[in-house]
């Protein structure tokens, strides 16, 4: 049986989710400016929670989006911290 490196799969997954989180923040910001249909906040949180926190936090900062909403200011960095801890555990300690 070949040596399966699950760590690479985890990292690729986190990168893909972060790209989705970043793009989602950018799309939602553009739609907000144009007064069009928006991405629900619940969806933005789910993306961040499922591994896209890094991209979501970066998107918040770059696009200046959701930075005045306390639930985003609190939970997005919290999700990011938890994901960094989980990634360190999986890739280094485990």
PDB file of C-alpha atoms in Angstrom:
ATOM      1  CA  UNK A   1       0.000   0.000   0.000  1.00  0.00           C
ATOM      2  CA  UNK A   2       1.479   3.394  -0.954  1.00  0.00           C
ATOM      3  CA  UNK A   3       2.368   5.873   1.761  1.00  0.00           C
ATOM      4  CA  UNK A   4      -0.641   8.229   1.916  1.00  0.00           C
ATOM      5  CA  UNK A   5       0.214  11.714   3.152  1.00  0.00           C
ATOM      6  CA  UNK A   6      -2.992  13.036   4.722  1.00  0.00           C
ATOM      7  CA  UNK A   7      -1.238  16.220   5.866  1.00  0.00           C
ATOM      8  CA  UNK A   8      -1.007  17.451   2.277  1.00  0.00           C
ATOM      9  CA  UNK A   9      -4.735  16.795   1.799  1.00  0.00           C
ATOM     10  CA  UNK A  10      -5.553  18.805   4.945  1.00  0.00           C
ATOM     11  CA  UNK A  11      -3.393  21.732   3.819  1.00  0.00           C
ATOM     12  CA  UNK A  12      -4.866  21.709   0.299  1.00  0.00           C
ATOM     13  CA  UNK A  13      -8.379  21.634   1.796  1.00  0.00           C
ATOM     14  CA  UNK A  14      -7.606  24.621   4.061  1.00  0.00           C
ATOM     15  CA  UNK A  15      -6.141  26.600   1.157  1.00  0.00           C
ATOM     16  CA  UNK A  16      -9.169  25.895  -1.052  1.00  0.00           C
ATOM     17  CA  UNK A  17     -11.584  26.871   1.733  1.00  0.00           C
ATOM     18  CA  UNK A  18      -9.594  30.047   2.409  1.00  0.00           C
ATOM     19  CA  UNK A  19      -9.775  31.028  -1.258  1.00  0.00           C
ATOM     20  CA  UNK A  20     -13.536  30.432  -1.161  1.00  0.00           C
ATOM     21  CA  UNK A  21     -13.792  32.557   2.016  1.00  0.00           C
ATOM     22  CA  UNK A  22     -11.764  35.389   0.498  1.00  0.00           C
ATOM     23  CA  UNK A  23     -13.702  35.397  -2.774  1.00  0.00           C
ATOM     24  CA  UNK A  24     -17.027  35.230  -0.904  1.00  0.00           C
ATOM     25  CA  UNK A  25     -16.147  38.341   1.093  1.00  0.00           C
ATOM     26  CA  UNK A  26     -15.171  40.170  -2.098  1.00  0.00           C
ATOM     27  CA  UNK A  27     -18.344  39.161  -3.925  1.00  0.00           C
ATOM     28  CA  UNK A  28     -20.539  40.109  -0.967  1.00  0.00           C
ATOM     29  CA  UNK A  29     -18.832  43.501  -0.673  1.00  0.00           C
ATOM     30  CA  UNK A  30     -19.338  44.208  -4.377  1.00  0.00           C
ATOM     31  CA  UNK A  31     -22.985  43.179  -4.140  1.00  0.00           C
ATOM     32  CA  UNK A  32     -23.447  45.403  -1.089  1.00  0.00           C
ATOM     33  CA  UNK A  33     -22.062  48.404  -2.960  1.00  0.00           C
ATOM     34  CA  UNK A  34     -24.307  47.675  -5.955  1.00  0.00           C
ATOM     35  CA  UNK A  35     -27.339  47.023  -3.725  1.00  0.00           C
ATOM     36  CA  UNK A  36     -27.834  43.544  -5.160  1.00  0.00           C
ATOM     37  CA  UNK A  37     -28.697  40.187  -3.600  1.00  0.00           C
ATOM     38  CA  UNK A  38     -26.155  39.369  -0.891  1.00  0.00           C
ATOM     39  CA  UNK A  39     -24.501  36.229   0.381  1.00  0.00           C
ATOM     40  CA  UNK A  40     -26.239  35.379   3.677  1.00  0.00           C
ATOM     41  CA  UNK A  41     -24.135  35.981   6.790  1.00  0.00           C
ATOM     42  CA  UNK A  42     -24.816  32.392   7.814  1.00  0.00           C
ATOM     43  CA  UNK A  43     -23.113  31.203   4.622  1.00  0.00           C
ATOM     44  CA  UNK A  44     -20.070  33.406   5.264  1.00  0.00           C
ATOM     45  CA  UNK A  45     -19.787  31.954   8.778  1.00  0.00           C
ATOM     46  CA  UNK A  46     -20.166  28.372   7.546  1.00  0.00           C
ATOM     47  CA  UNK A  47     -17.388  28.859   4.992  1.00  0.00           C
ATOM     48  CA  UNK A  48     -15.110  30.306   7.676  1.00  0.00           C
ATOM     49  CA  UNK A  49     -15.991  27.596  10.192  1.00  0.00           C
ATOM     50  CA  UNK A  50     -15.330  24.794   7.704  1.00  0.00           C
ATOM     51  CA  UNK A  51     -11.740  25.889   7.121  1.00  0.00           C
ATOM     52  CA  UNK A  52     -11.936  29.214   5.315  1.00  0.00           C
ATOM     53  CA  UNK A  53     -11.247  31.512   8.248  1.00  0.00           C
ATOM     54  CA  UNK A  54      -7.859  32.710   6.971  1.00  0.00           C
ATOM     55  CA  UNK A  55      -9.315  33.848   3.661  1.00  0.00           C
ATOM     56  CA  UNK A  56     -12.401  35.280   5.319  1.00  0.00           C
ATOM     57  CA  UNK A  57     -10.353  37.363   7.761  1.00  0.00           C
ATOM     58  CA  UNK A  58      -8.065  38.529   4.951  1.00  0.00           C
ATOM     59  CA  UNK A  59     -11.121  39.395   2.845  1.00  0.00           C
ATOM     60  CA  UNK A  60     -12.638  41.359   5.711  1.00  0.00           C
ATOM     61  CA  UNK A  61      -9.477  43.438   5.967  1.00  0.00           C
ATOM     62  CA  UNK A  62      -8.736  43.943   2.276  1.00  0.00           C
ATOM     63  CA  UNK A  63     -12.323  44.659   1.213  1.00  0.00           C
ATOM     64  CA  UNK A  64     -13.165  46.499   4.468  1.00  0.00           C
ATOM     65  CA  UNK A  65     -16.232  44.300   4.717  1.00  0.00           C
ATOM     66  CA  UNK A  66     -18.162  43.300   7.857  1.00  0.00           C
ATOM     67  CA  UNK A  67     -15.555  45.054  10.010  1.00  0.00           C
ATOM     68  CA  UNK A  68     -18.201  46.892  12.042  1.00  0.00           C
ATOM     69  CA  UNK A  69     -20.279  43.791  12.754  1.00  0.00           C
ATOM     70  CA  UNK A  70     -19.193  42.563  16.189  1.00  0.00           C
ATOM     71  CA  UNK A  71     -20.086  38.936  15.525  1.00  0.00           C
ATOM     72  CA  UNK A  72     -17.705  38.945  12.546  1.00  0.00           C
ATOM     73  CA  UNK A  73     -14.997  40.851  14.423  1.00  0.00           C
ATOM     74  CA  UNK A  74     -15.148  38.306  17.260  1.00  0.00           C
ATOM     75  CA  UNK A  75     -15.869  34.975  15.598  1.00  0.00           C
ATOM     76  CA  UNK A  76     -13.791  35.147  12.417  1.00  0.00           C
ATOM     77  CA  UNK A  77     -10.475  35.574  14.298  1.00  0.00           C
ATOM     78  CA  UNK A  78     -11.645  32.946  16.802  1.00  0.00           C
ATOM     79  CA  UNK A  79     -12.284  30.471  13.970  1.00  0.00           C
ATOM     80  CA  UNK A  80      -8.865  31.351  12.553  1.00  0.00           C
ATOM     81  CA  UNK A  81      -7.112  30.723  15.877  1.00  0.00           C
ATOM     82  CA  UNK A  82      -8.868  27.367  16.276  1.00  0.00           C
ATOM     83  CA  UNK A  83      -7.978  26.356  12.724  1.00  0.00           C
ATOM     84  CA  UNK A  84      -4.333  27.305  13.192  1.00  0.00           C
ATOM     85  CA  UNK A  85      -4.243  25.253  16.406  1.00  0.00           C
ATOM     86  CA  UNK A  86      -5.885  22.287  14.666  1.00  0.00           C
ATOM     87  CA  UNK A  87      -3.528  22.555  11.701  1.00  0.00           C
ATOM     88  CA  UNK A  88      -0.488  22.655  13.992  1.00  0.00           C
ATOM     89  CA  UNK A  89      -1.774  19.638  15.888  1.00  0.00           C
ATOM     90  CA  UNK A  90      -2.440  17.659  12.721  1.00  0.00           C
ATOM     91  CA  UNK A  91       0.739  18.593  10.870  1.00  0.00           C
ATOM     92  CA  UNK A  92       3.289  18.800  13.683  1.00  0.00           C
ATOM     93  CA  UNK A  93       2.192  17.005  16.814  1.00  0.00           C
ATOM     94  CA  UNK A  94       0.133  14.162  15.379  1.00  0.00           C
TER      95      UNK A  94
END
